[in-house]
Amino acid sequence: MLTRLWSPAFKKDGKPRPVIDLHAGLNIVEGADEAQNSIGKSTLLQIIDFVYAGGDFLKSDAVLLPQAVGHHTIYFSLHLSGKDHHFSRTTDRHGFVTRYRDPMWKQAEEELSLYDYQSFLLEQYALQQTGGTWRELVGRFSRYDERDIALLDRPLAAAAGASDTDGAKALLELFGAYDEIEHLQSRYDQVNKEVSTLNAMAKGKYSSYIKLTTKKERDTAQRELLEARIEAKQLRTHADLDLFQTEQKARQEQALKRARMRPLVQELDAINSRLAIVEATLSGQTRITTRDLEEFYEFFPNSNRESLETIEYYHHQLTGILEEQLHEQQRHYLAQVTKLKLAIDNFKAQILALGESVSLDDETYDQSARIQARIDRLDEQIRTFDHNEELKAERKKLKHDIAEVIPRLLGELTDTINAQMKTINDALYPNKHRKSPLFSFKAATKGVSYSFDHNGDRGSGAKAKNLIVFDLAVLTTTPLPFVIHDSAIIKPVAFAPVRELLNVYAHTSALTSGAHEPKQVFFSFDATKAYGTGAEHTVAENQIIHLGEDAEALYGFTWNTEEEGEQTK
């Protein structure tokens, strides 16, 4: 709820105006009894819309005309969910909103982008679940511009060129019904497109995997698939048996070759052992040194030293005499080792080759691949056909839901709006009820549209009154937090229903927004005395500011009057 509004540019008699305090329900911007123009009534309504992230105030005379005010800052406070929030928005930096810690707007806390600020409003007013944007939901119910007020036959049009489907969408979002309808329609469009594509591909034979169009073709493909799987199984059975027999024969040959190779390995081990002894002898590794004997004597002191040393002496002598023979023996052993290794390696290669030979031949491989490709193709054809049939069944159900569920839902919402419009219209004519306008949602090719019927009375006064009645019905039946109405909207309406309208406006204080705060109506009004004592009393109770000409205008002056010396001579 908007509770406070101020700008240093607001002046009266040359001095800054005090903060404007706003309240629940009806907030009247009152003009003088002479119903003067250009004193700031509509401008203040535009400023309130500017506070709520609107942009039309930026194009107003107050901002654009060189002789007017120019760029300035608007300070305001919102009371949402029991908490006060203080902000400002400046016309020359309108893409940002500043948040303050204090109600005097002195201690800036942070700067929000306009997008983030609108997200804040959506969340605080509990409108984020509607799926609509902030301005999409509230903007079309801010009627302060004569161009907007002129759209009396299209109350949901945000602008002259806006589509009726966009307006209907916004209202459905406020009712929380748009997502359900949009889901049904978008899912139907998606399913229908997919079915049409699959049907076209199958009929045109553009893909070998998408070609079944009838149940008969599907049954034929199922039989062919069964036959192909049987053929593949038989091929695998024969191939497995051939492979088993080949493998068994290979294993027998491998065992035979391993048996023939084993003595060669044993003989190689024995020759390597003898070769090692010869090489050790030639290198002197088998000789016993004096140091070795001394260590031996320490453990065996009673040994016959003379005999041992004599034996070792002759051993050394014998090694020297047989050295040539040892070299010859070494060459013999090395030749045997080389020969045995070649034989053993040959056996190993044969054994390995026997193991690798146990595999399918190329013809069997090719035949198996052809059968498997056929199985895959038939399987995918059947799967695609079944999927398409499922989509057709879903499309049929969605079409039924669109034909039954959506009209029923739209009918219920239509009844809700029309019933509320009748209640409000009856309140405007308590002595003799008049026909209320008729609103109707209607299904369109792309989305949902609407119609607004003045129910037999197309006079300008009736049309203007009907627009007000519609807005108040939406305010009453949806989470819409406020409406903005300029005095121009009631000019064609008779005095008596306007007096009653002021009371209806005032009773909106009993309505609660999603922010758990009362809803509000911002209304500019002038020539109060012309509407009688009852109107004067209601205006006095709900007035937030009184504006007049010149120094009593919103900005303390008017820029549409000629000064002395400016008159045409």
XYZ file of C-alpha atoms in Angstrom:
569
model
C 0.000 0.000 0.000
C 1.311 3.430 -0.942
C 1.398 5.485 2.289
C 3.599 8.555 1.648
C 4.507 10.665 -1.382
C 6.711 13.752 -1.652
C 8.980 15.725 -3.920
C 10.938 18.921 -3.283
C 9.393 20.096 -6.553
C 5.874 19.964 -5.024
C 5.153 23.508 -3.816
C 2.358 25.738 -2.594
C 2.590 29.496 -2.325
C 6.293 29.267 -3.088
C 7.075 26.821 -0.272
C 7.689 23.026 -0.405
C 4.545 21.048 0.212
C 4.424 18.642 3.156
C 4.549 14.891 2.590
C 1.287 13.613 1.101
C -0.164 10.892 3.331
C -2.218 8.202 1.630
C -4.504 5.593 3.166
C -6.542 2.461 2.548
C -9.304 2.524 -0.037
C -10.179 5.792 -1.783
C -7.486 8.483 -2.123
C -8.844 11.634 -3.775
C -6.741 14.250 -5.524
C -9.225 17.114 -5.351
C -9.333 20.081 -7.633
C -11.101 23.375 -7.083
C -14.836 23.782 -7.532
C -14.292 25.621 -10.795
C -12.885 22.393 -12.282
C -9.695 24.025 -13.533
C -7.376 22.181 -15.859
C -3.571 21.879 -15.792
C -3.240 22.244 -12.028
C -1.650 18.850 -11.473
C -4.496 16.399 -10.761
C -3.729 14.048 -13.659
C -0.006 14.648 -13.217
C -0.172 13.421 -9.630
C -1.947 10.274 -10.811
C 0.835 9.783 -13.363
C 3.356 10.211 -10.539
C 1.603 7.491 -8.541
C 1.848 5.259 -11.608
C 5.540 6.301 -11.865
C 5.993 5.165 -8.253
C 4.654 1.783 -9.339
C 7.270 1.514 -12.142
C 5.215 3.195 -14.881
C 6.799 5.317 -17.582
C 4.129 7.697 -18.907
C 5.058 10.436 -16.426
C 8.404 10.761 -18.238
C 6.469 11.965 -21.315
C 4.327 14.453 -19.394
C 4.409 18.215 -19.901
C 5.755 18.635 -16.357
C 8.959 16.833 -17.339
C 9.334 17.704 -21.023
C 8.247 21.307 -21.448
C 11.110 23.770 -20.966
C 8.862 26.220 -19.112
C 7.613 23.480 -16.764
C 9.418 21.620 -13.940
C 11.915 19.436 -15.766
C 13.648 16.452 -14.201
C 13.021 15.888 -10.498
C 12.926 13.158 -7.868
C 9.837 11.483 -6.417
C 10.141 10.094 -2.873
C 7.630 7.570 -1.565
C 6.920 4.928 1.079
C 5.140 1.584 0.712
C 3.652 -0.421 3.567
C 3.818 -4.088 2.592
C 3.206 -7.140 4.786
C 3.421 -5.019 7.940
C 6.709 -3.308 7.046
C 7.530 0.162 5.730
C 9.783 0.488 2.681
C 11.175 3.870 1.596
C 12.214 4.631 -1.987
C 12.858 7.346 -4.552
C 12.834 7.430 -8.333
C 14.271 10.223 -10.456
C 13.032 11.152 -13.913
C 16.527 11.485 -15.413
C 17.593 8.086 -13.981
C 14.246 6.377 -14.330
C 15.818 2.933 -14.850
C 16.762 2.784 -11.170
C 15.006 3.022 -7.807
C 16.849 3.969 -4.603
C 15.964 2.295 -1.296
C 16.403 4.187 2.014
C 16.874 3.105 5.612
C 14.854 5.971 7.068
C 11.431 7.534 6.432
C 12.975 10.939 5.716
C 14.798 9.530 2.674
C 18.218 10.668 3.937
C 20.159 7.403 4.349
C 20.377 5.606 1.009
C 20.731 1.843 1.429
C 20.946 0.458 -2.104
C 20.051 1.147 -5.712
C 17.758 -1.297 -7.489
C 17.338 -1.652 -11.213
C 13.781 -1.041 -12.357
C 13.558 -4.757 -13.207
C 14.587 -5.748 -9.672
C 12.177 -3.228 -8.191
C 9.298 -4.683 -10.215
C 10.333 -8.171 -9.093
C 10.197 -6.862 -5.513
C 6.660 -5.552 -6.072
C 5.551 -8.835 -7.667
C 6.850 -10.759 -4.679
C 5.516 -8.401 -2.015
C 2.047 -8.317 -3.585
C 2.138 -12.122 -4.014
C 1.666 -11.860 -7.780
C 4.756 -13.774 -8.916
C 2.795 -17.031 -9.160
C 0.526 -15.510 -11.820
C 3.304 -15.712 -14.398
C 2.749 -12.143 -15.594
C 5.044 -9.155 -15.335
C 4.263 -6.390 -12.860
C 3.331 -3.793 -15.452
C 1.436 -6.316 -17.560
C -0.826 -6.962 -14.572
C -1.367 -3.478 -13.113
C -0.583 -1.068 -15.957
C -3.814 -1.495 -17.891
C -5.882 -0.431 -14.847
C -4.111 2.929 -14.531
C -6.446 5.267 -16.453
C -5.132 8.821 -16.339
C -4.499 9.403 -20.045
C -7.338 10.424 -22.372
C -6.074 7.924 -24.949
C -6.554 5.086 -22.452
C -9.940 6.362 -21.328
C -11.058 6.483 -24.966
C -10.766 2.680 -25.210
C -14.206 2.242 -23.680
C -15.071 -0.842 -25.734
C -11.767 -2.594 -24.945
C -11.190 -2.194 -21.200
C -8.190 -4.555 -21.163
C -6.261 -2.802 -23.929
C -2.951 -1.435 -22.627
C -2.783 0.795 -25.698
C -4.746 1.471 -28.878
C -2.794 -1.094 -30.904
C -2.629 -3.789 -28.221
C -4.210 -7.158 -28.969
C -7.259 -8.397 -27.105
C -5.511 -11.722 -26.462
C -2.819 -9.891 -24.481
C -5.488 -8.183 -22.406
C -7.332 -11.434 -21.785
C -4.042 -13.076 -20.845
C -3.337 -10.421 -18.211
C -6.789 -10.837 -16.641
C -6.471 -14.636 -16.674
C -3.092 -14.256 -14.969
C -4.694 -12.132 -12.261
C -7.262 -14.879 -11.747
C -4.447 -17.460 -11.620
C -6.012 -19.368 -14.511
C -3.675 -18.570 -17.388
C -1.072 -21.284 -16.728
C -3.637 -24.095 -16.912
C -5.106 -22.811 -20.167
C -1.728 -22.004 -21.706
C -0.407 -25.459 -20.768
C -3.319 -27.202 -22.495
C -3.061 -25.108 -25.636
C 0.734 -25.175 -25.934
C 0.854 -28.921 -25.292
C -1.852 -29.489 -27.917
C 0.109 -27.394 -30.425
C 3.292 -29.322 -29.663
C 1.647 -32.757 -29.919
C -0.270 -31.832 -33.057
C 2.911 -30.599 -34.726
C 4.778 -33.788 -33.852
C 1.950 -36.021 -35.107
C 1.727 -34.070 -38.359
C 5.470 -34.357 -38.886
C 5.559 -38.099 -38.242
C 2.559 -38.674 -40.504
C 4.128 -36.667 -43.321
C 7.444 -38.508 -43.032
C 5.756 -41.908 -42.959
C 3.561 -41.173 -45.983
C 6.430 -39.648 -47.936
C 8.779 -42.552 -47.081
C 11.497 -40.014 -46.271
C 13.117 -42.299 -43.670
C 13.559 -46.054 -43.513
C 12.845 -45.804 -39.782
C 9.539 -43.877 -40.114
C 7.314 -45.553 -42.691
C 4.407 -47.377 -40.986
C 1.066 -45.625 -41.430
C -1.545 -48.283 -40.570
C -2.123 -50.999 -37.989
C -1.867 -53.573 -40.788
C 1.601 -52.340 -41.746
C 2.567 -52.413 -38.084
C 1.450 -56.066 -37.739
C 3.427 -57.017 -40.872
C 6.518 -55.327 -39.494
C 6.033 -57.146 -36.183
C 5.998 -60.515 -37.992
C 9.087 -59.623 -40.000
C 10.811 -58.560 -36.799
C 10.017 -61.914 -35.165
C 11.364 -63.786 -38.199
C 14.546 -61.733 -38.236
C 15.149 -62.395 -34.555
C 14.658 -66.137 -35.083
C 17.092 -66.061 -38.007
C 19.611 -64.151 -35.924
C 19.262 -66.668 -33.098
C 19.803 -69.597 -35.456
C 22.860 -67.919 -36.945
C 24.273 -67.365 -33.486
C 23.584 -70.992 -32.550
C 25.419 -72.366 -35.617
C 28.231 -69.862 -35.178
C 28.565 -70.740 -31.507
C 28.736 -74.494 -32.328
C 31.370 -73.918 -35.026
C 33.337 -71.726 -32.688
C 33.093 -74.353 -29.924
C 34.396 -77.126 -32.156
C 37.146 -74.940 -33.538
C 38.113 -73.852 -30.051
C 38.147 -77.459 -28.776
C 40.433 -78.545 -31.617
C 42.691 -75.545 -31.054
C 42.985 -76.350 -27.344
C 43.961 -79.959 -28.119
C 46.677 -78.793 -30.511
C 47.846 -76.228 -27.970
C 48.127 -78.945 -25.277
C 50.128 -81.164 -27.661
C 52.546 -78.388 -28.540
C 52.952 -77.410 -24.873
C 53.801 -81.069 -24.116
C 56.425 -81.064 -26.892
C 57.797 -77.746 -25.716
C 58.124 -78.752 -22.049
C 61.281 -81.024 -22.436
C 62.971 -78.259 -24.391
C 62.318 -75.801 -21.540
C 63.662 -78.314 -18.993
C 66.759 -78.949 -21.115
C 67.279 -75.160 -21.475
C 67.150 -74.745 -17.698
C 69.754 -77.514 -17.192
C 72.164 -76.082 -19.782
C 71.779 -72.583 -18.312
C 72.765 -74.003 -14.908
C 75.888 -75.704 -16.302
C 76.755 -72.560 -18.287
C 76.548 -70.534 -15.110
C 79.064 -72.814 -13.358
C 81.526 -72.590 -16.235
C 81.234 -68.784 -16.391
C 81.689 -68.555 -12.627
C 84.823 -70.690 -12.794
C 86.296 -68.600 -15.588
C 85.647 -65.395 -13.677
C 87.282 -66.759 -10.504
C 84.159 -66.656 -8.439
C 84.728 -70.304 -7.298
C 88.284 -69.749 -6.009
C 89.022 -69.756 -2.227
C 91.275 -66.890 -1.099
C 93.621 -66.697 1.899
C 91.143 -64.413 3.614
C 88.401 -67.020 3.042
C 90.633 -69.665 4.741
C 91.426 -67.422 7.693
C 87.703 -66.832 8.307
C 87.156 -70.586 8.013
C 89.891 -71.276 10.635
C 88.248 -68.915 13.107
C 85.169 -71.126 13.160
C 87.047 -74.434 12.787
C 90.437 -73.970 14.631
C 91.221 -77.719 14.696
C 91.083 -78.113 10.883
C 94.133 -79.503 9.016
C 95.487 -76.271 7.555
C 98.239 -77.850 5.587
C 95.976 -80.275 3.740
C 93.391 -77.633 2.882
C 95.926 -75.184 1.550
C 97.601 -77.904 -0.518
C 94.266 -78.870 -2.099
C 93.412 -75.272 -2.930
C 96.886 -74.809 -4.459
C 96.374 -77.701 -6.883
C 92.832 -76.458 -7.651
C 94.206 -73.115 -8.768
C 96.783 -74.833 -10.878
C 94.172 -77.090 -12.470
C 91.939 -74.126 -13.394
C 94.768 -72.510 -15.232
C 95.580 -75.722 -17.127
C 91.852 -76.275 -18.108
C 90.980 -72.628 -18.975
C 90.988 -73.258 -22.733
C 88.755 -76.281 -22.307
C 86.375 -74.195 -20.125
C 86.104 -71.559 -22.841
C 85.271 -74.228 -25.371
C 82.619 -75.645 -23.048
C 81.146 -72.159 -22.637
C 80.824 -71.713 -26.420
C 79.141 -75.104 -26.707
C 76.590 -74.322 -24.023
C 75.783 -70.904 -25.554
C 75.109 -72.489 -28.931
C 72.747 -75.007 -27.324
C 70.920 -72.225 -25.455
C 70.357 -70.252 -28.668
C 69.038 -73.303 -30.488
C 66.660 -74.238 -27.665
C 65.287 -70.689 -27.362
C 64.487 -70.592 -31.077
C 62.634 -73.892 -30.799
C 60.722 -72.770 -27.701
C 59.774 -69.395 -29.281
C 58.484 -71.240 -32.329
C 56.226 -73.408 -30.153
C 54.928 -70.327 -28.298
C 54.047 -68.591 -31.587
C 52.151 -71.656 -32.791
C 50.227 -71.890 -29.501
C 49.307 -68.173 -29.665
C 48.201 -68.436 -33.302
C 45.899 -71.322 -32.422
C 44.161 -69.147 -29.827
C 43.695 -66.194 -32.227
C 42.239 -68.364 -34.975
C 39.072 -69.053 -32.970
C 36.816 -66.313 -34.510
C 34.024 -65.885 -37.058
C 34.789 -65.678 -40.744
C 33.959 -62.510 -42.752
C 30.889 -64.014 -44.422
C 29.310 -64.923 -41.103
C 30.068 -61.458 -39.781
C 28.429 -59.779 -42.796
C 25.339 -61.962 -42.580
C 24.970 -61.255 -38.870
C 25.337 -57.489 -39.453
C 22.657 -57.484 -42.175
C 20.192 -59.321 -39.953
C 20.878 -57.018 -36.985
C 20.407 -53.900 -39.142
C 17.069 -55.260 -40.285
C 16.055 -55.941 -36.669
C 17.033 -52.404 -35.643
C 15.139 -50.862 -38.554
C 11.928 -52.840 -37.918
C 12.165 -52.241 -34.171
C 12.464 -48.467 -34.682
C 9.611 -48.455 -37.231
C 7.326 -50.164 -34.718
C 8.484 -47.952 -31.839
C 7.876 -44.783 -33.881
C 4.432 -45.997 -34.999
C 3.461 -46.816 -31.386
C 4.762 -43.440 -30.194
C 2.730 -41.685 -32.866
C -0.381 -43.599 -31.815
C 0.203 -42.506 -28.206
C 0.553 -38.917 -29.372
C -2.685 -39.187 -31.350
C -4.480 -40.444 -28.232
C -3.012 -37.559 -26.203
C -4.006 -35.074 -28.907
C -7.561 -36.391 -28.822
C -7.727 -35.963 -25.051
C -6.189 -32.477 -25.195
C -8.674 -31.481 -27.890
C -11.476 -32.680 -25.637
C -10.053 -30.760 -22.678
C -9.716 -27.617 -24.773
C -13.294 -28.032 -25.978
C -14.667 -28.842 -22.508
C -12.341 -27.705 -19.703
C -11.276 -24.317 -21.056
C -14.804 -23.145 -21.947
C -16.042 -24.275 -18.537
C -13.214 -22.415 -16.773
C -13.698 -19.317 -18.897
C -17.429 -19.515 -18.290
C -16.916 -19.614 -14.528
C -14.610 -16.596 -14.630
C -17.003 -14.747 -16.924
C -19.860 -15.399 -14.485
C -17.706 -14.151 -11.594
C -16.891 -10.867 -13.349
C -20.445 -10.279 -14.595
C -21.962 -11.007 -11.191
C -19.605 -8.515 -9.541
C -20.266 -5.914 -12.241
C -24.003 -6.270 -11.614
C -23.490 -5.795 -7.876
C -21.462 -2.628 -8.438
C -23.806 -1.322 -11.148
C -26.809 -1.860 -8.864
C -25.017 0.144 -6.153
C -24.698 3.054 -8.572
C -28.466 2.992 -9.273
C -30.008 1.954 -5.938
C -33.518 3.230 -6.717
C -33.954 1.760 -10.161
C -31.436 -0.828 -11.302
C -30.063 -0.522 -14.798
C -28.520 -3.106 -17.073
C -24.900 -3.782 -16.265
C -22.248 -4.364 -18.936
C -21.445 -7.893 -20.049
C -17.935 -9.270 -20.214
C -17.088 -12.543 -21.917
C -13.942 -14.571 -22.440
C -13.866 -16.354 -25.777
C -11.563 -18.962 -27.216
C -9.461 -17.717 -30.129
C -7.199 -19.371 -32.677
C -4.164 -18.215 -30.750
C -5.005 -18.075 -27.060
C -8.064 -16.503 -25.434
C -9.700 -13.208 -26.367
C -12.633 -11.315 -24.849
C -15.585 -9.086 -25.638
C -17.129 -6.215 -23.680
C -20.758 -5.416 -24.358
C -22.465 -2.284 -23.054
C -25.713 -4.226 -23.007
C -27.850 -1.971 -25.163
C -26.686 1.420 -23.921
C -23.886 2.838 -26.043
C -24.101 6.427 -24.839
C -20.839 8.054 -23.798
C -21.960 8.301 -20.164
C -22.926 4.613 -20.029
C -19.672 3.547 -21.657
C -17.572 5.584 -19.204
C -19.531 4.250 -16.249
C -19.206 0.681 -17.537
C -15.430 1.021 -17.746
C -15.323 2.065 -14.084
C -17.630 -0.797 -13.114
C -15.405 -3.286 -14.912
C -12.228 -2.037 -13.197
C -13.852 -2.224 -9.775
C -15.114 -5.747 -10.496
C -11.548 -6.831 -11.311
C -10.228 -5.058 -8.197
C -12.794 -6.945 -6.101
C -12.377 -10.430 -7.583
C -8.614 -10.633 -8.242
C -5.363 -9.791 -6.384
C -5.080 -6.481 -8.333
C -3.802 -4.105 -5.603
C -5.028 -0.752 -6.921
C -6.712 1.190 -9.735
C -6.031 4.738 -10.929
C -8.936 6.764 -12.341
C -8.743 10.311 -13.660
C -11.650 12.712 -13.303
C -12.031 12.787 -17.089
C -13.512 9.299 -16.926
C -16.621 10.488 -15.030
C -17.308 13.689 -16.992
C -20.004 12.086 -19.194
C -21.627 10.298 -16.229
C -24.645 11.770 -14.466
C -24.194 13.305 -10.999
C -26.317 10.772 -9.086
C -24.358 7.622 -10.036
C -21.073 9.483 -9.433
C -22.185 10.248 -5.852
C -22.824 6.543 -5.339
C -19.537 5.715 -7.075
C -17.625 7.665 -4.444
C -19.101 5.386 -1.780
C -18.247 2.273 -3.770
C -14.699 3.583 -4.130
C -14.506 4.214 -0.385
C -15.632 0.681 0.467
C -12.603 -0.777 -1.351
C -10.693 -0.210 1.917
C -12.225 -3.510 3.058
C -10.431 -5.361 0.252
C -7.037 -6.917 0.996
C -4.127 -7.230 -1.429
C -1.558 -10.025 -1.606
C 0.717 -7.859 0.567
C -1.812 -8.315 3.406
C -2.642 -4.615 3.174
C -5.832 -2.819 2.086
C -6.317 -2.136 -1.612
C -6.407 1.408 -2.915
C -8.192 3.592 -5.465
C -6.407 6.745 -6.640
C -8.975 9.157 -8.043
C -8.825 12.771 -9.188
C -12.018 14.740 -8.641
C -13.153 18.339 -8.889
C -16.305 20.474 -8.752
C -17.246 18.611 -5.591
C -20.098 20.923 -4.591
C -21.901 20.191 -7.841
C -22.399 16.596 -6.710
C -24.162 17.454 -3.478
C -23.599 17.204 0.259
C -23.100 13.466 0.249
C -20.269 13.751 -2.224
C -18.697 16.595 -0.237
C -18.662 14.444 2.892
C -17.043 11.466 1.105
C -14.452 13.678 -0.553
C -13.584 15.396 2.720
C -12.946 12.021 4.374
C -10.791 10.667 1.557
C -8.974 13.706 0.197
C -5.147 13.497 0.210
C -4.442 16.871 -1.438
C -6.372 19.873 -2.702
C -5.088 21.657 -5.786
C -5.977 24.990 -7.311
C -4.663 27.422 -9.861
C -1.290 29.136 -9.956
C 0.406 29.028 -6.527
C -1.986 26.274 -5.384
C -1.119 23.987 -8.290
C 0.885 20.830 -7.578
C 4.204 22.497 -8.396
C 3.236 25.924 -7.117
C 2.732 27.381 -10.583
C 1.116 26.614 -13.937
C 2.846 26.872 -17.282
C -0.178 27.268 -19.556
C -0.943 30.883 -18.713
C 0.417 33.915 -20.493
C 2.585 36.350 -18.601
C 2.470 40.077 -19.190
C 4.377 40.989 -22.325
C 3.724 37.585 -23.926
C 0.325 38.483 -25.355
C 0.130 38.826 -29.091
C 0.007 42.420 -30.172
